[in-house]
XYZ file of C-alpha atoms in Angstrom:
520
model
C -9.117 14.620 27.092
C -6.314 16.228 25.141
C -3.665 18.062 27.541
C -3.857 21.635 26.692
C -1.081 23.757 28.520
C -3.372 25.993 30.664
C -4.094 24.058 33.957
C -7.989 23.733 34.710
C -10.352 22.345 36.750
C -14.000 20.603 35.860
C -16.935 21.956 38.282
C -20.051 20.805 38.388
C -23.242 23.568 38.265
C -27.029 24.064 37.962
C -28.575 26.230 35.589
C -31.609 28.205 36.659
C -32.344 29.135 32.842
C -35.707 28.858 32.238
C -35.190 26.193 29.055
C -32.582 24.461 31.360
C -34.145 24.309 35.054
C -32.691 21.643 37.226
C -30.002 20.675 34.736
C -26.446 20.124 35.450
C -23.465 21.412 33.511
C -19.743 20.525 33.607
C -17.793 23.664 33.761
C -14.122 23.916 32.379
C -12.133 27.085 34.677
C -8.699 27.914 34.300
C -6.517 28.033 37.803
C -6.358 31.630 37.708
C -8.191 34.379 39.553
C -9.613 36.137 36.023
C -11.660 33.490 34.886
C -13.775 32.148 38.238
C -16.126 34.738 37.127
C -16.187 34.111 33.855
C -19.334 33.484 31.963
C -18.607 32.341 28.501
C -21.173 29.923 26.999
C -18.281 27.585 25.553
C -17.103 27.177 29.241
C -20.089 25.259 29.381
C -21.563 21.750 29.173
C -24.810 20.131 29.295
C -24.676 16.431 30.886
C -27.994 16.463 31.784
C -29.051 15.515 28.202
C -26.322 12.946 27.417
C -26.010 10.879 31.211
C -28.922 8.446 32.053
C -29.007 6.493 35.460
C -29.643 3.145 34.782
C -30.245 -0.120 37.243
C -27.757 1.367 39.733
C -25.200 2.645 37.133
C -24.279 5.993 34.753
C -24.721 5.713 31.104
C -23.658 7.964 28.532
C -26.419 8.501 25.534
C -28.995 9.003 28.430
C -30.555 11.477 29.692
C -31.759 13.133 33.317
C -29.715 11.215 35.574
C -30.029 14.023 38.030
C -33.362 13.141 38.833
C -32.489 9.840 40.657
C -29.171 10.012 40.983
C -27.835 11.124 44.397
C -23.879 12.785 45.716
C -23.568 14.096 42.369
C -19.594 14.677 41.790
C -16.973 15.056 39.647
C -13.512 14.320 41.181
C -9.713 13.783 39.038
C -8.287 10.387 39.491
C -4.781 10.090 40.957
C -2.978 7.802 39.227
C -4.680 8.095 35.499
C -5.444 12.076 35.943
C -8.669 11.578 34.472
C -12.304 13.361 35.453
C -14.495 10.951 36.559
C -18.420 11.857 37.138
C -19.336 9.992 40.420
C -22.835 8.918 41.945
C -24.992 6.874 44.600
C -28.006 5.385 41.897
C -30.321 2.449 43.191
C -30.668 -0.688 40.922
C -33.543 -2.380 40.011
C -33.592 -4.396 43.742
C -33.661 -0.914 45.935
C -29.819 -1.410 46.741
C -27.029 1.304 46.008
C -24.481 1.628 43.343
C -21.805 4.233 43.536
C -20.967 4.102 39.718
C -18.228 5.865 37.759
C -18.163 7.272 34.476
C -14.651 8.377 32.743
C -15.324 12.011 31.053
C -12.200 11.822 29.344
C -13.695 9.008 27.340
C -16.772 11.466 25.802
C -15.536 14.998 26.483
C -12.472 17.332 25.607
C -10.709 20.497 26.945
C -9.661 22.394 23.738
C -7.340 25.287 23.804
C -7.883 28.011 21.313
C -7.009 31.824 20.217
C -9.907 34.727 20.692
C -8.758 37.372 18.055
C -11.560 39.520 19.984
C -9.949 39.941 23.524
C -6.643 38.571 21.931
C -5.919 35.588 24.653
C -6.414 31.736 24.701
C -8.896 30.069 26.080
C -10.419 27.291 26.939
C -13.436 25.404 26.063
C -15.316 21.900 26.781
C -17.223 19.927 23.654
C -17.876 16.365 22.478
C -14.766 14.671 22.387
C -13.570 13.417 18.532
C -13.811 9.940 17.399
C -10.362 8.867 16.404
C -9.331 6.965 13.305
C -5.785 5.128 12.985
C -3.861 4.287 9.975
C -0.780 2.308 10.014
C 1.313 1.789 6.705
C 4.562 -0.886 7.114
C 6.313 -0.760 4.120
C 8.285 -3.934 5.152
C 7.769 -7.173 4.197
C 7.695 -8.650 7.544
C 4.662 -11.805 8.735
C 3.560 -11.234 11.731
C 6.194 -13.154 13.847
C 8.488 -12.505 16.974
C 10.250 -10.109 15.208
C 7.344 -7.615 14.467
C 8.202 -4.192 13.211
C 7.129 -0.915 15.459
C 3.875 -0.727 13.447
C 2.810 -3.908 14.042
C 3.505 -3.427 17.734
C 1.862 -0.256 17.994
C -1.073 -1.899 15.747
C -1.096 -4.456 18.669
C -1.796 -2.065 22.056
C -3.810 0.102 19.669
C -7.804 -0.534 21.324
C -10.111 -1.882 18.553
C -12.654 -2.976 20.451
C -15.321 0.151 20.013
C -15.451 1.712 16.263
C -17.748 4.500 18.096
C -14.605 6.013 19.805
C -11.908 4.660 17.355
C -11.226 2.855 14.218
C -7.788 1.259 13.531
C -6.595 -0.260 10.412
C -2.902 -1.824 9.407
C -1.836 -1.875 5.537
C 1.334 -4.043 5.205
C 2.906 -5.589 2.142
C 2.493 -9.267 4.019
C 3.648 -11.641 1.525
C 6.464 -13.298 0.554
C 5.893 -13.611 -2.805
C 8.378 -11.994 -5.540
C 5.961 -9.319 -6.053
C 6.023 -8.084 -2.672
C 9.762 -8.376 -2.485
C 9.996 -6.377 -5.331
C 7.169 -3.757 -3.985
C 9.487 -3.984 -0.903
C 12.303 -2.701 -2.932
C 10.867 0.118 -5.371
C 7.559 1.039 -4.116
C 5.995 -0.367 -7.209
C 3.271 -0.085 -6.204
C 3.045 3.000 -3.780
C -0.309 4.672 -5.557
C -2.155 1.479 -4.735
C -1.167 1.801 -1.093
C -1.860 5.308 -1.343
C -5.152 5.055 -2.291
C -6.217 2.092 -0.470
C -5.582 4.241 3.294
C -7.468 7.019 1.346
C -10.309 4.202 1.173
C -10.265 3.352 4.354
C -10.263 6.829 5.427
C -13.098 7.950 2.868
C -15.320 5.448 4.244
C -14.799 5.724 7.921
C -14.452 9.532 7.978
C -17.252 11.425 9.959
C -17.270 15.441 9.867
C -18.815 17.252 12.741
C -21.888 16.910 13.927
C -24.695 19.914 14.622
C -24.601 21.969 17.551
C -26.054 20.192 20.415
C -26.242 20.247 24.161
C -24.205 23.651 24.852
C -25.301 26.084 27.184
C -27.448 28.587 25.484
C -27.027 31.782 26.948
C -25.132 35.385 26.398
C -25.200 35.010 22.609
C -23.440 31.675 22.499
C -21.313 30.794 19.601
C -22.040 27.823 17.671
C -21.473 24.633 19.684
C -20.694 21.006 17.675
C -18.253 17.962 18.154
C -15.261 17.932 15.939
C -14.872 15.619 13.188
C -12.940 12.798 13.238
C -9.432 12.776 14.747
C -7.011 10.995 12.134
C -3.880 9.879 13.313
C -1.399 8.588 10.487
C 1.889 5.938 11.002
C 4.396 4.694 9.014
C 7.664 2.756 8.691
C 9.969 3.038 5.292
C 8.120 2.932 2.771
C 5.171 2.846 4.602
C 6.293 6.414 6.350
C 6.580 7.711 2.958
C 3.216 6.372 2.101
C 1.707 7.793 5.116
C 3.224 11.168 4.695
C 1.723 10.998 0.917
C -1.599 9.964 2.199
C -1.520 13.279 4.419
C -0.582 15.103 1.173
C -2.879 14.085 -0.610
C -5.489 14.656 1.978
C -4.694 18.678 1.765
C -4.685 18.561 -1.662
C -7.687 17.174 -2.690
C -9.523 16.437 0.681
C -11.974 13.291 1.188
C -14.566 12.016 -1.541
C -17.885 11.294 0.237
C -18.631 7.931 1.866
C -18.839 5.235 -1.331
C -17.710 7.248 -4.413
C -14.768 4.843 -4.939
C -14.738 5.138 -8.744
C -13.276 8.579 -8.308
C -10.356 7.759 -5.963
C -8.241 7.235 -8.860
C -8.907 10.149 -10.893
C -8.494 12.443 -7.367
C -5.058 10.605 -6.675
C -3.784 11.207 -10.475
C -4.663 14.963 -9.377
C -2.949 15.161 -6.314
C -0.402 13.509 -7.901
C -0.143 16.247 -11.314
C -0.275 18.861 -9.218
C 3.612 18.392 -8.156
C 4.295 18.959 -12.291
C 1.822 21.917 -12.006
C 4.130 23.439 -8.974
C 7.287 22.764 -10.635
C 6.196 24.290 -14.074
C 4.724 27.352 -12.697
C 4.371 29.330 -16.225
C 7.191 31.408 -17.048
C 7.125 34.851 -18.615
C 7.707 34.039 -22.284
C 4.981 31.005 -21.186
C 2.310 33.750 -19.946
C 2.340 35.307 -23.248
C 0.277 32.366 -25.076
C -1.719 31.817 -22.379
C -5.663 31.392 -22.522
C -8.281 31.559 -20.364
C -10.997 28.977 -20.452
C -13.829 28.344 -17.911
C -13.029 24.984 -15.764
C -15.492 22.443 -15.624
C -15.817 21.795 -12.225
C -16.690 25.310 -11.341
C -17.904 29.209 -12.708
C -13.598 29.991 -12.176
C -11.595 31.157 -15.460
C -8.302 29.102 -15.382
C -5.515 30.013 -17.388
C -4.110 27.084 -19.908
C -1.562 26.791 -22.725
C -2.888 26.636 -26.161
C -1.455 22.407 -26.933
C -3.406 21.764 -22.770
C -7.260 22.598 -23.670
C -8.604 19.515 -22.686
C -9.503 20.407 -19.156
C -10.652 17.182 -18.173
C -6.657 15.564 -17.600
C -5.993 15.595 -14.119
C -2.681 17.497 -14.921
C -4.823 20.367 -15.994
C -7.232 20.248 -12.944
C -6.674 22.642 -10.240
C -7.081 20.755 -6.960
C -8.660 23.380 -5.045
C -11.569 23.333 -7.530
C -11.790 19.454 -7.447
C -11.878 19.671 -3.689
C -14.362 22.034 -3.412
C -16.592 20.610 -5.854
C -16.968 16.984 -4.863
C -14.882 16.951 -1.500
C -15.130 16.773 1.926
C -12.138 19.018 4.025
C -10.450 16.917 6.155
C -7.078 17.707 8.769
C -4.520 15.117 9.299
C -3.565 16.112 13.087
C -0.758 13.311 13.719
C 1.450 12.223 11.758
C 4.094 9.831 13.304
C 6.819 8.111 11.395
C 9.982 5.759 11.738
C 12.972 6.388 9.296
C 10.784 7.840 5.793
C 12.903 6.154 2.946
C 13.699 9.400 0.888
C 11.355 9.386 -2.416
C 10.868 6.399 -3.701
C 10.963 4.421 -6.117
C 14.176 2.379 -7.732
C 14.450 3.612 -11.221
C 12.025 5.891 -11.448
C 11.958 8.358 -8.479
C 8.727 9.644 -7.164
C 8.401 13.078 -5.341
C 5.131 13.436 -4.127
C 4.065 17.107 -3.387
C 3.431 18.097 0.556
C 5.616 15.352 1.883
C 8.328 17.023 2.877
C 6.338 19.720 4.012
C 2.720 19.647 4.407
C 0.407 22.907 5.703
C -2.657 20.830 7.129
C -0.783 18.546 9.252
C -1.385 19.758 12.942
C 1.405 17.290 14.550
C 4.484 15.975 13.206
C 6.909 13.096 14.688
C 9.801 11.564 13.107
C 12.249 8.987 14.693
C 15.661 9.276 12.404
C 18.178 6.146 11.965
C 21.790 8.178 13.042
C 24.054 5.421 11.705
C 22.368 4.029 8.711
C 24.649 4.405 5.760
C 23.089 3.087 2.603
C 22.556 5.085 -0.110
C 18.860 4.157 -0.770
C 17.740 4.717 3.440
C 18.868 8.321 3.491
C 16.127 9.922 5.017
C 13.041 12.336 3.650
C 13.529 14.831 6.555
C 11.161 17.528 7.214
C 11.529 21.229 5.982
C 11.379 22.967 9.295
C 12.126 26.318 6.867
C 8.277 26.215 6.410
C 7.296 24.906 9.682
C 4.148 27.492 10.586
C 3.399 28.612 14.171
C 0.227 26.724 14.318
C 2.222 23.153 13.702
C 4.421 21.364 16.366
C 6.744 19.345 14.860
C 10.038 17.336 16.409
C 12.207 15.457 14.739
C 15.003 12.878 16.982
C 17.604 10.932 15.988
C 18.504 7.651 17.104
C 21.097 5.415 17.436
C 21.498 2.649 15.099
C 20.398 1.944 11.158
C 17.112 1.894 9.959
C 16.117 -1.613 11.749
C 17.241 -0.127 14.640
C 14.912 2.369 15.118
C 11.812 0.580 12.990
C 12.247 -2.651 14.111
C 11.458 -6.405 12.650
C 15.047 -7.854 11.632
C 16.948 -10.556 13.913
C 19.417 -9.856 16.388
C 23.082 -8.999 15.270
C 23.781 -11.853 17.862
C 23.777 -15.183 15.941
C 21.795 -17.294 18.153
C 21.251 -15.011 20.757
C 17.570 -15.501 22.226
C 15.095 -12.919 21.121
C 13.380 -12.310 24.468
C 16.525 -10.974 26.577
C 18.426 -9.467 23.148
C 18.486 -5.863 23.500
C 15.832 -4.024 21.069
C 17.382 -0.584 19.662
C 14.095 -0.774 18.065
C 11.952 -0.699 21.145
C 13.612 2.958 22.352
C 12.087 4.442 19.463
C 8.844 2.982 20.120
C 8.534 4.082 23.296
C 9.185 7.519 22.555
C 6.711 7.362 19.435
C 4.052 6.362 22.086
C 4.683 8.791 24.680
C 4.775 11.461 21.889
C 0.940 9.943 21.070
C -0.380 10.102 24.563
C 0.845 13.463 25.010
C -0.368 15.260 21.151
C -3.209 12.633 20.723
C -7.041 10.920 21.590
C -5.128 7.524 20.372
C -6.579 4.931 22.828
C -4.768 2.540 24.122
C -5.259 -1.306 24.443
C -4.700 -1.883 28.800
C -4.385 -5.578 28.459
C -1.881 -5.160 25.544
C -0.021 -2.686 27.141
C 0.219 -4.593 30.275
C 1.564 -7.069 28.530
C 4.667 -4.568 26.868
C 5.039 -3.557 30.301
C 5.554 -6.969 31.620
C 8.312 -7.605 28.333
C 9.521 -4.849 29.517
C 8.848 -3.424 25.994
C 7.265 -0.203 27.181
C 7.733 1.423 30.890
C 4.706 1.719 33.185
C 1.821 3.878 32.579
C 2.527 7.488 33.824
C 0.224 10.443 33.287
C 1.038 14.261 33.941
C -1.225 17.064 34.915
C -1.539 20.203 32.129
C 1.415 22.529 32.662
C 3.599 19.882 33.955
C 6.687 18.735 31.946
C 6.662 15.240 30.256
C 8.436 12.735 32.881
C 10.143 10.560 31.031
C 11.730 8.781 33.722
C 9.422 5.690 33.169
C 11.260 4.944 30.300
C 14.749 6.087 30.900
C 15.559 2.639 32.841
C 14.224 0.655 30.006
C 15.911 2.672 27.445
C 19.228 1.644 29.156
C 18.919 -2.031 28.791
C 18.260 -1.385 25.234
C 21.372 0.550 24.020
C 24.231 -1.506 23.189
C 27.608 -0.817 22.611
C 27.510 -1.974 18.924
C 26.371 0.748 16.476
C 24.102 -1.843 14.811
C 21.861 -4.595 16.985
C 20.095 -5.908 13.259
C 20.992 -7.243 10.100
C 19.294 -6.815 7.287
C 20.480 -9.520 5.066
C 18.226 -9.028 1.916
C 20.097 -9.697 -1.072
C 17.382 -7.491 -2.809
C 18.393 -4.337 -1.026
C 22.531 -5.764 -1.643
C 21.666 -5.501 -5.486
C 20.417 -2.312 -5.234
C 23.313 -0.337 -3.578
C 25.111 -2.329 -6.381
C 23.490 -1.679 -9.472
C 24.229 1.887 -10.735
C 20.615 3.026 -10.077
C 19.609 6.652 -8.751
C 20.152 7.386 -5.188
C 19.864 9.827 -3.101
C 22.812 12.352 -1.158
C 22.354 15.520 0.821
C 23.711 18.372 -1.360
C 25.040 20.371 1.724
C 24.822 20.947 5.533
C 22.020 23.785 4.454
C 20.584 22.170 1.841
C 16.903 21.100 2.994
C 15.880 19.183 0.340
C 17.332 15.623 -1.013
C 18.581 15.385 -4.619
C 19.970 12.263 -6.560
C 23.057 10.549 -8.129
C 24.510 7.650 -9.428
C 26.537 5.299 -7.668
């Protein structure tokens, strides 16, 4: 379940409502003497319509299990601080079972404002599937010196699309193109829109109310929508931070309408020109207004831009709404974003450096990286709004460092017991997703990391309880070195580039937020 603040505890209870006699329901109470008496319907949950006891075991997507089942429980692990539902059921033989079933796995604890009595609360509902999108803008094979995506792709689970969906896009190729790609983002729409694929047709809204407790005027009761969790490193952070942009700007086409994925990107895409050449004055004065043709809504044009039908003149609220699904991005995590890219033509996406829909933000920052075309996009925390929780943290080292998938400094030095700057970062990025995510996890993958002492052993924390990072903190010492680099990146591609007198880009000032460009 997702770790709201508020501590709680999961009871089980009968209902005597006529429409619900002999059912049980899984009660969510806050640890606090105001709410043991407290009768809201969305405190409530009905398992007795979703569990089925089956040849001596619990199966969710049942139904009734009360009815044979016997010791009916719910208890909270130790070690993994999940509910579990408990139960003695006989198999088909006459023997008993004493089965398990993890709630965390199907249910969720969800945290939210009342304007009405002007408090938080909480309430218990379907838990969201989860969809994962990786983007490494590297052109690393998958080798012994993977990048942090393709490690994280790696303990990611991917074993059961009903709970989560993970896909990787990487530029894996060693061809010139890719080098080249590597080098300039070439050919960043295509990577754009093929995560926007993925995501169009794997994307599932919420569901209709179902199984809530129906009593004192209940409020509407249905399972979120998908959970989509974005990652990046480079070029691929920039590309997932566009993706997210583009998201809120034009949400997601239905399932199948691929023809239209270009049009919507050339939109989202427009709509930066249509923010930076917001109509002045003098402008205004031969302005028009003409009725759009995606909905009844007069928009105001210039006299030489009456061909509505360019995306430059579409306003991508009214393509959303008329052929769109609405969509959140709720986690975005990046290594290092390569500031906008593009070698001699420089892209600036709108809502990358800021974006309003994205619930979750992480960034891990290269300190010492020095080259003019790796100075970070950095977040504008100037816009940051109370409903977003976003952290940025810098680490030590250049931008291998903290993405990973370059060779020891070390000539000759073995891989396995090198020290991994890379791996710090890593383990911070996935402590940051167990704590602000549903991401599921991989436990034979992970045990391996923990074995390669890659990641620290598992640790869990109760709601309300700070994050104990002491797991990690021994690990995280055998990884620092005393060098301000551990890898080389010795592509004579990125060599040319800080030669040739191209664009790149400089900070303008301690204050300034946002990056600008010059010429070396």
């Amino acid at each position: 379940m997702s770790r709201p603040k508020k501590d709680f505890d999961l009871e089980l209870t009968p209902c005597n409502d006529q429409s619900t006699t002999g059912h049980l329901f899984v009660k969510v109470v806050e640890k606090n003497a105001q709410s043991r008496n407290d009768t809201r319907a969305d405190m409530y949950f009905n398992l007795s319509t979703v569990v089925g006891a089956d040849n001596g075991s619990l199966r969710w997507g049942g139904s009734g299990f009360e009815k044979t089942a016997r010791d009916i429980r719910i208890s909270r692990d130790r070690t993994t601080q999940n509910w579990v539902l408990e139960a003695s059921v006989e198999d088909a033989l006459g023997q008993t079972k004493h089965p398990k079933l993890i709630l965390d796995d199907y249910l969720d604890v969800v945290e939210y404002y009342n304007p009405t009595t002007q408090s938080r609360r909480l309430t218990i509902a379907l838990a969201p599937r989860t969809l994962v999108l990786c983007f490494d803008g590297t052109s690393r094979q998958f080798s012994s010196r993977n990048t942090n995506i393709v490690k994280l792709m790696e303990i990611l689970k991917k074993d059961d699309p009903s709970k989560q969906e993970a896909s990787i896009l990487p530029n894996w190729s060693l061809n010139i193109a890719a080098k080249v790609d590597e080098a300039t983002a070439w050919y960043l729409y295509q990577h754009i829109m093929d995560g926007y694929k993925f995501l169009m047709q794997t994307y599932q809204g919420s569901s209709a109310p179902i199984y809530r407790f129906d009593f004192i005027n209940p409020p509407p009761a249905s399972s979120a929508g998908d959970q989509i969790v974005i990652f990046g490193y480079s070029r691929g952070a920039y590309t997932a931070r566009a993706l997210a942009g583009m998201i809120h700007s034009v949400g997601l086409l239905p399932k199948n309408n691929r023809e239209q994925i270009a049009f919507a990107y050339n939109i989202y895409r427009a709509s930066a020109d249509r923010e930076q050449t917001k109509p002045t004055t003098e402008r205004k004065k031969g302005m028009y207004e003409k009725k759009s043709i995606f909905c009844g809504h007069h928009v105001s044009i210039l006299p030489g831009d009456q061909d509505l039908s360019r995306p430059e003149n579409i306003d991508p609220a009214d393509f959303k709404r008329t052929f769109c699904r609405d969509a959140k991005v709720h986690f975005v995590g990046v290594w290092d974003t390569v500031g906008s890219v593009g070698a001699f033509r420089r892209k600036k996406l709108p809502h990358v450096s800021y974006n309003p829909s994205v619930s979750v933000f992480r960034q891990a920052l290269a300190l010492d990286e020095n080259r003019g075309n790796f100075i970070p996009s950095v977040w504008d925390h100037a816009r940051t709004n109370e409903s977003q929780n976003v952290l940025e943290v810098w680490f030590k080292g250049g931008h291998s460092d903290v993405g990973g998938g370059k060779q020891s400094i070390k000539e000759g030095q073995d891989p396995e017991q090198a020290p991994q700057l890379s791996d710090i970062s890593l383990r911070w990025m996935v402590r940051e997703c167990k704590e602000h995510t549903r991401v599921r996890f991989d436990p034979t993958s992970m045990g391996n990391y923990c074995r390669s002492r890659t990641l620290g052993e598992s640790y869990f924390r109760k709601p309300g309880e700070e994050q104990n990072k002491s797991a990690d903190h021994d690990l995280d010492l055998e990884d620092i070195t005393p060098e301000t680099y551990s890898m080389l990146d010795k592509s004579l591609m990125w060599k040319l580039l800080e030669w040739l007198p191209l664009p790149k880009p400089s900070q303008a000032g301690n204050l300034r937020l946002e990056t600008v460009y010059r010429y070396a």
